[in-house]
Short mmCIF file of C-alpha atoms and ligand atoms in Angstrom, two decimals:
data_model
loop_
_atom_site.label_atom_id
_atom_site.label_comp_id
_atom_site.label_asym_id
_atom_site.label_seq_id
_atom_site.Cartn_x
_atom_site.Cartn_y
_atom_site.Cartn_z
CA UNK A 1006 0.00 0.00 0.00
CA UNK A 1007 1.71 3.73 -0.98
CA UNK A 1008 2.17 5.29 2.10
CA UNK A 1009 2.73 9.61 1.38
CA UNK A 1010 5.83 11.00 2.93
CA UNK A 1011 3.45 12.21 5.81
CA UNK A 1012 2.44 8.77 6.82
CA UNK A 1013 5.41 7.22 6.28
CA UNK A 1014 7.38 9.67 9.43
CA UNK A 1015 3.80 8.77 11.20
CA UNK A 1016 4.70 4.90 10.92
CA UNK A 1017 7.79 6.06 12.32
CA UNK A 1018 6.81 7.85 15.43
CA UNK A 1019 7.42 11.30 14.38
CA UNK A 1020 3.94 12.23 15.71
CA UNK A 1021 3.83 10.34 19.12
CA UNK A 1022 2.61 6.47 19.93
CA UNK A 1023 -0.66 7.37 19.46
CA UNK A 1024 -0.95 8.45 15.43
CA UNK A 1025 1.77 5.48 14.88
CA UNK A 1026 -0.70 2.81 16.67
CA UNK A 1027 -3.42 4.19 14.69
CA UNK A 1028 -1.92 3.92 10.90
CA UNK A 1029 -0.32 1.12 11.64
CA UNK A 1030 -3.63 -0.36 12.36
CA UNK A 1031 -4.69 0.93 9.29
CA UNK A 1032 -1.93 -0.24 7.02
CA UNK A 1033 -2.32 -3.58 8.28
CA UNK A 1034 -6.52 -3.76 7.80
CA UNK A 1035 -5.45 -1.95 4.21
CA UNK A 1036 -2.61 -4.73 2.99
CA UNK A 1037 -5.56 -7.27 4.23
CA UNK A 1038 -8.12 -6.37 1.78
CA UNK A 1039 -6.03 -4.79 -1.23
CA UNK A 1040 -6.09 -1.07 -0.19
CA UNK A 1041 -3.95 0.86 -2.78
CA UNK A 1042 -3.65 4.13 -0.53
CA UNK A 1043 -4.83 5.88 2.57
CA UNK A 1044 -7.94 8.86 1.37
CA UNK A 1045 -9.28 11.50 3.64
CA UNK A 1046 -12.04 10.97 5.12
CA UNK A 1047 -15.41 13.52 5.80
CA UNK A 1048 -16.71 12.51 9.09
CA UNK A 1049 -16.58 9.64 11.39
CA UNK A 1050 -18.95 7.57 13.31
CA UNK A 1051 -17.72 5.33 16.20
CA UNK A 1052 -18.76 2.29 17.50
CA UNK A 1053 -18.11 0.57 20.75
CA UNK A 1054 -19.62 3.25 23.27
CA UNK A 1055 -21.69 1.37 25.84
CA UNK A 1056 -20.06 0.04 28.64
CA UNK A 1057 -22.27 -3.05 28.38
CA UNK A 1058 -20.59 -4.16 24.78
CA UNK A 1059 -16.80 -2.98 25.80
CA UNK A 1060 -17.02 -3.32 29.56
CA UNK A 1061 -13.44 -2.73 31.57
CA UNK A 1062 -10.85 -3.32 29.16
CA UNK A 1063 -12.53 -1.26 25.80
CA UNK A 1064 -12.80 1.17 28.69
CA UNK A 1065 -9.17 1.43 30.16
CA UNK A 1066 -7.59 1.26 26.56
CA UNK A 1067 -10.11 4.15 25.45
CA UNK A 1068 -8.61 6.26 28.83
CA UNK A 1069 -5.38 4.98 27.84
CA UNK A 1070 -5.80 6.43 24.68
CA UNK A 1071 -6.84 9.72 26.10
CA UNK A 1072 -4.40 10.26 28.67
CA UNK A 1073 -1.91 9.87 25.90
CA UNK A 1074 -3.31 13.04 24.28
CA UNK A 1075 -5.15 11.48 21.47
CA UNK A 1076 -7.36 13.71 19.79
CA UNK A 1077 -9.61 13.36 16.30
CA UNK A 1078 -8.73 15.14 13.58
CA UNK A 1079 -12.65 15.40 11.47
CA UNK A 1080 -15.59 15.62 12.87
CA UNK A 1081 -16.23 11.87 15.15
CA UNK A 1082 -20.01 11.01 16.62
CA UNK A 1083 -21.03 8.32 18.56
CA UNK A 1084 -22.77 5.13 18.26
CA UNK A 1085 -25.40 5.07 21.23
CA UNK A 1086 -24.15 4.62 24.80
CA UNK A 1087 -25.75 1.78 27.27
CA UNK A 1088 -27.86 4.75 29.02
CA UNK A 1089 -29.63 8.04 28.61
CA UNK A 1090 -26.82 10.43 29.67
CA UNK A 1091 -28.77 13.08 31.27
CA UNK A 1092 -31.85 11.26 32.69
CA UNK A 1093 -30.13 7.60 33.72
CA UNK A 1094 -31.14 7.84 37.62
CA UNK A 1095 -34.87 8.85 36.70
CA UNK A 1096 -35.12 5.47 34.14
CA UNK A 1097 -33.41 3.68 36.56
CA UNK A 1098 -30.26 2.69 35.24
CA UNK A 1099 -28.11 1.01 37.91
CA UNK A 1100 -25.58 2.89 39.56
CA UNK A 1101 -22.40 1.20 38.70
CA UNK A 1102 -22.88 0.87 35.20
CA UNK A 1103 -23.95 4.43 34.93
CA UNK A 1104 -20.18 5.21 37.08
CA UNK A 1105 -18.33 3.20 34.05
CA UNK A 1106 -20.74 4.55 31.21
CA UNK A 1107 -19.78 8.37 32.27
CA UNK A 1108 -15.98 7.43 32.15
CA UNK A 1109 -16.00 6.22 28.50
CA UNK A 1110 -17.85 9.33 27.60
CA UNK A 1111 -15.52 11.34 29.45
CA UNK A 1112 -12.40 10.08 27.02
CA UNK A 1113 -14.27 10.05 24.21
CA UNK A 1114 -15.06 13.87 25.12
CA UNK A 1115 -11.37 14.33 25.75
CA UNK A 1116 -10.41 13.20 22.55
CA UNK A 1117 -12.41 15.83 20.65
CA UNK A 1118 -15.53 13.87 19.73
CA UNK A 1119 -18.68 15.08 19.86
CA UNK A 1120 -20.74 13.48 22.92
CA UNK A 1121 -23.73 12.79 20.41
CA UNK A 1122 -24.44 9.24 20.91
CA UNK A 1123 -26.55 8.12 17.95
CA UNK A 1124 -27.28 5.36 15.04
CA UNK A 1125 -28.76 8.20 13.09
CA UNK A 1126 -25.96 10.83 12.91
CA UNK A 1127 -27.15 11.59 9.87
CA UNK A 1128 -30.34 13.60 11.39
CA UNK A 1129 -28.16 15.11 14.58
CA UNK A 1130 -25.50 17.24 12.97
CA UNK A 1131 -23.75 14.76 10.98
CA UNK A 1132 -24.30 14.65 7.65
CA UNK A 1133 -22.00 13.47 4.63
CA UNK A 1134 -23.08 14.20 0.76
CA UNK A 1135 -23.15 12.55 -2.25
CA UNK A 1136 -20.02 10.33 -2.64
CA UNK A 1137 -17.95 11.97 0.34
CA UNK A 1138 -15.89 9.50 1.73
CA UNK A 1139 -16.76 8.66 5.42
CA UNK A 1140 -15.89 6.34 7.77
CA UNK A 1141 -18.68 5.07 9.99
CA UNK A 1142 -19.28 1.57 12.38
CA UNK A 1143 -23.23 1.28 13.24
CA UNK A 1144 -23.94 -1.06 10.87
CA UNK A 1145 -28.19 0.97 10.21
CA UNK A 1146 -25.94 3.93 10.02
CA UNK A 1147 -23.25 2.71 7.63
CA UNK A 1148 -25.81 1.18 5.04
CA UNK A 1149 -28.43 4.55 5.49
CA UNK A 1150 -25.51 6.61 4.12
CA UNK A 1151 -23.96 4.52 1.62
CA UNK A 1152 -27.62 3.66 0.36
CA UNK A 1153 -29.42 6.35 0.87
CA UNK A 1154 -27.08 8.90 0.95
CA UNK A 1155 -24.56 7.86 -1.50
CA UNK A 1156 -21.62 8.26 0.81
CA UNK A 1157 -19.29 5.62 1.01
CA UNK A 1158 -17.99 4.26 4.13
CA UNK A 1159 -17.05 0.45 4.84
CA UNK A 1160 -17.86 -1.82 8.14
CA UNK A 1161 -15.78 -0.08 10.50
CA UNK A 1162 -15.36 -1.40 13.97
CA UNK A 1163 -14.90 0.74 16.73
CA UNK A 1164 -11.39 0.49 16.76
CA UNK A 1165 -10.61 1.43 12.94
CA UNK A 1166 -13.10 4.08 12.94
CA UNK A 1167 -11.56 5.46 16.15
CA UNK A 1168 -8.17 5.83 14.65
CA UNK A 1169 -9.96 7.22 11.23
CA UNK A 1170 -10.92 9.73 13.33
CA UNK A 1171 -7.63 10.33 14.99
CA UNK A 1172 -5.64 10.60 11.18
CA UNK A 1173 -8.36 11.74 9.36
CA UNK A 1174 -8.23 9.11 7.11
CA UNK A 1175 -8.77 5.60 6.25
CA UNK A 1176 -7.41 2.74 3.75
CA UNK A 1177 -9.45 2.42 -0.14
CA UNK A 1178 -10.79 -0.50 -0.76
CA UNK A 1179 -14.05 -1.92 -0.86
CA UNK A 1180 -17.07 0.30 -0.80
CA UNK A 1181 -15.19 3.62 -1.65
CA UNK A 1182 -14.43 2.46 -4.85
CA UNK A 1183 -17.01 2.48 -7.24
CA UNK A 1184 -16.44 -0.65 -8.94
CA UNK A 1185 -17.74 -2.37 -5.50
CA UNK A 1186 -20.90 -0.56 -5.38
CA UNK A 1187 -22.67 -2.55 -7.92
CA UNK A 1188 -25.40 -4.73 -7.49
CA UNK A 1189 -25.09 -8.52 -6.73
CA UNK A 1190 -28.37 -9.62 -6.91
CA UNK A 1191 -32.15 -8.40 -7.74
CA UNK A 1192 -34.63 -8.09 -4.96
CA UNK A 1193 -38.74 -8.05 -6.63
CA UNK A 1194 -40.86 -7.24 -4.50
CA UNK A 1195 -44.35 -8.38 -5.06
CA UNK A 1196 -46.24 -7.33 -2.10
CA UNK A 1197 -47.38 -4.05 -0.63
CA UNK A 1198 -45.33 -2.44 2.39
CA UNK A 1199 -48.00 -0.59 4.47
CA UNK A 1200 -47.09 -0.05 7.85
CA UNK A 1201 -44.01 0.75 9.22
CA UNK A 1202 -42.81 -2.52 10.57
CA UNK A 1203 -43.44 -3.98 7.30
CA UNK A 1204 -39.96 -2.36 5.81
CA UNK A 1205 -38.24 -4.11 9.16
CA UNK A 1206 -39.93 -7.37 8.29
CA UNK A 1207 -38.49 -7.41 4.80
CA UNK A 1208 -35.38 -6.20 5.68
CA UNK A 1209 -34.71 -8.97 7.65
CA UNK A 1210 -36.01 -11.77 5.22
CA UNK A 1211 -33.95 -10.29 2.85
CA UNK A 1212 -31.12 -9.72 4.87
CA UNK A 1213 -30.86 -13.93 6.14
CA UNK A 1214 -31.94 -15.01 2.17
CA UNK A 1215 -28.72 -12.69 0.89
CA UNK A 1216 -25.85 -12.19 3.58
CA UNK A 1217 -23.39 -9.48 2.74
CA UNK A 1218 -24.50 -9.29 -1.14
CA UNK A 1219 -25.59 -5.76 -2.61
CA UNK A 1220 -29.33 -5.84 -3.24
CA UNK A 1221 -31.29 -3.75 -6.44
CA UNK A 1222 -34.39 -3.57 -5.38
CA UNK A 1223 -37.76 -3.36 -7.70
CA UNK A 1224 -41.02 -2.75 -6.57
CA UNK A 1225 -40.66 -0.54 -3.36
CA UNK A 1226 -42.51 2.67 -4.36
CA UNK A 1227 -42.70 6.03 -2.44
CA UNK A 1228 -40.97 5.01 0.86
CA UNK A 1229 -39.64 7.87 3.16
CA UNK A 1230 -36.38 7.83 4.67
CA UNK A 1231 -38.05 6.73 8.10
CA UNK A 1232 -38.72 3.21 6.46
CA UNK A 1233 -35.73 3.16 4.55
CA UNK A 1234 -33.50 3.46 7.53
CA UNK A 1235 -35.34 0.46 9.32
CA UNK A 1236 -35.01 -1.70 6.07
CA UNK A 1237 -31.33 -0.76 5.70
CA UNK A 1238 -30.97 -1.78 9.49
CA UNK A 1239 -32.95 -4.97 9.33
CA UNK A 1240 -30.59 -6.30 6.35
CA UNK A 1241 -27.38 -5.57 8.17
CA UNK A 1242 -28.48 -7.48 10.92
CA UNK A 1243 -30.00 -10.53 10.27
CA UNK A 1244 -27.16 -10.60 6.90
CA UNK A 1245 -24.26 -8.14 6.47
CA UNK A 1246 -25.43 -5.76 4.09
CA UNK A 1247 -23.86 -2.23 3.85
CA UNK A 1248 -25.45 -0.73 0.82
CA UNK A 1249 -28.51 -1.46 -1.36
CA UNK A 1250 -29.91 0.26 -4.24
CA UNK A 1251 -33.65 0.87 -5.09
CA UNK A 1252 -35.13 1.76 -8.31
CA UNK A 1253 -36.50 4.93 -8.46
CA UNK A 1254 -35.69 5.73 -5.08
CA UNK A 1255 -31.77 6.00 -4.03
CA UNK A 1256 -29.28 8.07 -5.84
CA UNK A 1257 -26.75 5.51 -7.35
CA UNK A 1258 -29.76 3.53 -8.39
CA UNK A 1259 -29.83 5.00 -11.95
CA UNK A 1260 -25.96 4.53 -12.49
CA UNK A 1261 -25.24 0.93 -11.52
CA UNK A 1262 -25.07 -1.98 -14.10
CA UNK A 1263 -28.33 -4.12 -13.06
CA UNK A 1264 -28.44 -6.27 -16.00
CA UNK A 1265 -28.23 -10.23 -15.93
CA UNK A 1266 -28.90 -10.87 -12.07
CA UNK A 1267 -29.68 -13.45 -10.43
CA UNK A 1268 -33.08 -12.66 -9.01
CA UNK A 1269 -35.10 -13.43 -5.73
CA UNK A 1270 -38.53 -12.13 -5.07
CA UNK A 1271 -40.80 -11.47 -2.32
CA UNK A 1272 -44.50 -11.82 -1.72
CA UNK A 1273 -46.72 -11.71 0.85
CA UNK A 1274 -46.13 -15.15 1.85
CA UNK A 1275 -42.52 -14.41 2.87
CA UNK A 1276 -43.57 -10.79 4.36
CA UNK A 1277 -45.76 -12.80 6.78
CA UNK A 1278 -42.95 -15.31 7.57
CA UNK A 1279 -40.49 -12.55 8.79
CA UNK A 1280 -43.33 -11.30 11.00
CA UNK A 1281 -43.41 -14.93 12.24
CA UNK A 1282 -40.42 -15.48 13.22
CA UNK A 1283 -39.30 -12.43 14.65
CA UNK A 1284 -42.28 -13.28 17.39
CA UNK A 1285 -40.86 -15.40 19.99
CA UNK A 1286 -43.00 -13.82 22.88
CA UNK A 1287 -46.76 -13.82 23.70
CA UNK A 1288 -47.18 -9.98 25.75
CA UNK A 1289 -44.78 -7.41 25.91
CA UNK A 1290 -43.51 -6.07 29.17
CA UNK A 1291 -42.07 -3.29 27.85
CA UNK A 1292 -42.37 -1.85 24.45
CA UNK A 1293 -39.15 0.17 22.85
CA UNK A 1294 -39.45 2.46 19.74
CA UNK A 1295 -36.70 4.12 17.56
CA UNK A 1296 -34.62 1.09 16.45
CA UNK A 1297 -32.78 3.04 14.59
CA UNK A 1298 -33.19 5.89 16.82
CA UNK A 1299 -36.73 7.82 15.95
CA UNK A 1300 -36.82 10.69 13.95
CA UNK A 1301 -38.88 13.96 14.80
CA UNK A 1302 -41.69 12.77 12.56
CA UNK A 1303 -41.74 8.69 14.03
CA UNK A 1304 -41.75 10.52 17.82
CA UNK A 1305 -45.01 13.01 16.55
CA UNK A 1306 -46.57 9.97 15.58
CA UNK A 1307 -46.00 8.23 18.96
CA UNK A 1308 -47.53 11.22 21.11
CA UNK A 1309 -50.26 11.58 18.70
CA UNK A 1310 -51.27 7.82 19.08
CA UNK A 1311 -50.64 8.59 22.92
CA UNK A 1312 -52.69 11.58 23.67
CA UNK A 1313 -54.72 11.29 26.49
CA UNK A 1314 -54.06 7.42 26.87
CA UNK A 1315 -52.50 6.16 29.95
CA UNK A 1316 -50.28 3.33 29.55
CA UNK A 1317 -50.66 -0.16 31.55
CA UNK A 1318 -46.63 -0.92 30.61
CA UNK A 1319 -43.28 1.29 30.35
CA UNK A 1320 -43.01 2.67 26.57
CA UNK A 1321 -39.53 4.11 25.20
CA UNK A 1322 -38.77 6.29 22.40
CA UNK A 1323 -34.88 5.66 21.69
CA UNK A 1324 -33.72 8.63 20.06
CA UNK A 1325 -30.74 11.24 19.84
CA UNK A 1326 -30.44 13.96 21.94
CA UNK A 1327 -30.71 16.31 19.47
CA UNK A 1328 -34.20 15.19 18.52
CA UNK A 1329 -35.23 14.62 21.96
CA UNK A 1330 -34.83 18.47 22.73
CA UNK A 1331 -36.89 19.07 18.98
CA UNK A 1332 -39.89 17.02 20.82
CA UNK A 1333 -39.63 18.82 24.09
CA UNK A 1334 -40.18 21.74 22.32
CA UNK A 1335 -42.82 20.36 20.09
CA UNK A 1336 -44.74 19.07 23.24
CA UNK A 1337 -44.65 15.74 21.88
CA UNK A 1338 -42.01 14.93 24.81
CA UNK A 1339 -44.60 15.72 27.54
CA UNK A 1340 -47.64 13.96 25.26
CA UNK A 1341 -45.54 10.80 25.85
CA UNK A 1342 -44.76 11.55 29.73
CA UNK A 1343 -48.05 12.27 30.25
CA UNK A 1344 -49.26 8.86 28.93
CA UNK A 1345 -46.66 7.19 31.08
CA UNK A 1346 -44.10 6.69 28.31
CA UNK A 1347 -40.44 8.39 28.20
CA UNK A 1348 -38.36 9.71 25.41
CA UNK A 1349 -34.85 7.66 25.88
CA UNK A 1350 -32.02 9.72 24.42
CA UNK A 1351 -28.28 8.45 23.84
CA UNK A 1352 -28.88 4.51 23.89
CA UNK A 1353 -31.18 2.15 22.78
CA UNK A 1354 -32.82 -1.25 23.70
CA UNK A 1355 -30.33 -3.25 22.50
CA UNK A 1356 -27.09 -1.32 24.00
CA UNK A 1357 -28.55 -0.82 27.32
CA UNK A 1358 -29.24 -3.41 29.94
CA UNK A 1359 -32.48 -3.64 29.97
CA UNK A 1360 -32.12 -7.48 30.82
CA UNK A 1361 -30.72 -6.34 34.03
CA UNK A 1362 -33.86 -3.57 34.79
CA UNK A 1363 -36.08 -6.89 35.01
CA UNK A 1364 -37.77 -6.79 31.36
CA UNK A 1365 -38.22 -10.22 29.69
CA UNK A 1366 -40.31 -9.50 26.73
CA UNK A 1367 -40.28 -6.84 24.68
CA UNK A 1368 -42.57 -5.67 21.84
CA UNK A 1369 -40.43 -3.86 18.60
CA UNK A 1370 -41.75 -2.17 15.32
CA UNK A 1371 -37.93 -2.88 13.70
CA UNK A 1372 -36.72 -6.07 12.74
CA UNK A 1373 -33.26 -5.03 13.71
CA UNK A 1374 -34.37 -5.14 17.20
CA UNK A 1375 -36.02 -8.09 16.94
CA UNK A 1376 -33.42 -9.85 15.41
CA UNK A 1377 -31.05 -8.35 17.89
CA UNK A 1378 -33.25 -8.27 21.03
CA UNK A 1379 -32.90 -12.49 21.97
CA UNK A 1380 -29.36 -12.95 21.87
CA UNK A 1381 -27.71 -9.79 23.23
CA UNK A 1382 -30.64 -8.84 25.94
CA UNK A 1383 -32.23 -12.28 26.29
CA UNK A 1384 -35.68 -11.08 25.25
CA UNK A 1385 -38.70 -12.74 23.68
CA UNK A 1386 -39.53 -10.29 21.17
CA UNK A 1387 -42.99 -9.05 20.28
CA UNK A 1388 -42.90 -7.32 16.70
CA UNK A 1389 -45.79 -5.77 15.51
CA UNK A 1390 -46.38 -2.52 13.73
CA UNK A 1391 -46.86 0.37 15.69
CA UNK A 1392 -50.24 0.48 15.98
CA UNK A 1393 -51.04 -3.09 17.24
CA UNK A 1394 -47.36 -2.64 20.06
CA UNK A 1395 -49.54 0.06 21.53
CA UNK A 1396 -52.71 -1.02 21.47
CA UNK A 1397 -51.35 -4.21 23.54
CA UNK A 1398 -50.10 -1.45 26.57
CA UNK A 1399 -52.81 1.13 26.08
FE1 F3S B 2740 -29.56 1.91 16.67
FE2 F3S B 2740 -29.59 0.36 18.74
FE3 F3S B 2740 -31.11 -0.19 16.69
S1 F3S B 2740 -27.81 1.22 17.82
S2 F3S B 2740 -30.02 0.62 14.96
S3 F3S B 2740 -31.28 1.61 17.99
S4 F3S B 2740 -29.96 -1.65 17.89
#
């Protein structure tokens, strides 16, 4: 891999241990998978934040890191922490893991990056454009902007987008070049997507049916970005996949060679499968929203289906923070209190331990969550379009 002249006196500790850790890092993920050269990247999105997926030792090498001055070079946000930062005592959250939750966020802070704990950075301050090179680790995140957006960013893990974000840059290969952003198989969709678990529901069929392959859809008219965001998610979740096209709807669908694909499609038949398999429990005892994290318009719905009800079972809205204080000032915020629910900023149901706050069965509208929700929080998963969740708790 060309190293510049720059990188090379990096690799040699002319900048410090912590820059020479990082590229070599770098270099050695790069000579893995045939990068040619190191490219600046626009932004970065880090994963590896809550305390309950890194624990002591992702949070002693993160101080580490920061007592040794390391510091990001481009603008670096957050994949969501294991608790609502602000209002953790109020929801509950024990004690200890809130002590160990505030130091990683107190090195990540020292380091430069923006406390903004989110799987939608895209709606919270960071957004890339059209082909801008990025380098991002939530996997809804990383397939909303390659897809939608048209960025290009590969899988990151925490620990190469972290020292992205400390050089600025990260190694070409895969899905920043354009050659690997075409289509691998066609996706023909032969039923209608109504409600908004129905995008979730396909995602994950589609996701298990085609692993990490690069979908062209057909068929999917008129969906807004709130449905395309929990179809991206389901798909990297229940397969690996970081970037799908759509006909008509996303911006590189128009310029990618679709011809002489193999083909799968998908009726109602399989629609209704997803649905049954993603329900492994019989009555949620808690029902969480905003998988990925709800945007303005998902939490407006939620208060308007919520006004004047009062709610037999705890509801969360996972969201940023950023769009939790646009619903406090909408009222929607105190709609939702008022019912009995809460707006949950900076972490979600599958980051937080909610296995430990005494929840066994949760009701979802996304099938990332419901994919997710079993192994990593040891929930039986209700899933169910919004509608139906709250009409079970209403
Ligand atoms: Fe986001 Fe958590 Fe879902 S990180 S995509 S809300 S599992």
């Amino acid at each position: 891999m060309y190293l510049s002249k720059e990188e090379e006196k990096i690799l040699h500790g002319e900048q410090g241990e912590v820059p020479e850790r990082m590229l070599r890092l770098l270099t050695q993920l790069g000579d893995i998978y045939g990068a040619d050269k190191m490219i600046p990247v626009g932004s970065v999105q880090v994963a590896g934040v809550s305390y309950k997926s890194i624990a002591d030792p992702g949070t002693e090498f993160l101080e580490d890191l920061a007592a040794k001055g390391a510091k990001v070079k481009v603008l670096t946000f957050l994949n969501p922490a294991g608790m609502d930062l602000e209002n953790w005592e109020k929801l509950k959250f024990p004690k200890e893991f809130a002590k160990n939750q505030l130091r990683i966020m107190d090195a990540f802070k020292s380091m430069g990056i923006v406390i903004t704990a989110t799987c939608t950075p895209y709606l919270a301050g960071n957004l890339p454009r059209f082909r801008e090179h990025i380098a991002w680790s939530e996997s809804s995140a990383i397939s909303f902007s390659n897809s939608v957006i048209g960025a290009r960013t590969n899988r990151e893990g925490g620990p190469s987008a972290l020292a992205a974000a400390i050089l600025g840059k990260t190694p070409n290969y895969g899905l920043h070049i354009w050659e690997n952003r075409q289509p691998t198989i066609k996706v023909k969709i032969e039923t209608d997507l109504i409600f908004d678990a129905d995008y979730g529901a396909l995602g994950y069929h589609v996701g298990k049916q085609i692993k990490n392959k690069i979908p062209y859809f057909t068929g999917i008219k008129n969906a807004d970005t709130d449905q395309l965001k929990s179809l991206g998610a389901a798909m990297a979740a229940s397969g690996a996949v970081a970037l799908y096209h759509i006909e008509g709807l996303t911006p590189e669908a128009d310029l990618v060679k679709k011809d002489h694909l193999e083909t799968i499609t998908v009726t109602k038949k399989e629609l209704d499968e997803a649905y049954a398999k993603l329900n492994t429990g019989k009555e949620p005892d808690i029902v969480i929203l905003g998988c990925p994290h709800a945007s303005l318009r998902e939490i407006g719905s939620v208060a308007e289906k919520l006004k004047g009800k009062h709610l037999r079972k705890p509801v969360w809205v996972c969201t940023s923070r950023m769009m939790k204080e646009a619903a406090d000032r909408m009222g929607y915020s105190d709609i939702i209190e008022k019912a009995g629910g809460h707006i949950v900023a900076d972490t979600c149901m599958v980051v937080s331990p909610i296995e430990d706050m005494g929840y066994k069965t949760t009701g979802v509208n996304s099938g990332k969550a419901g994919n997710y929700l079993p192994g990593f929080c040891k929930q039986n998963v209700c899933f169910a379009n919004l509608d139906k969740l709250l009409e079970a708790v209403a």
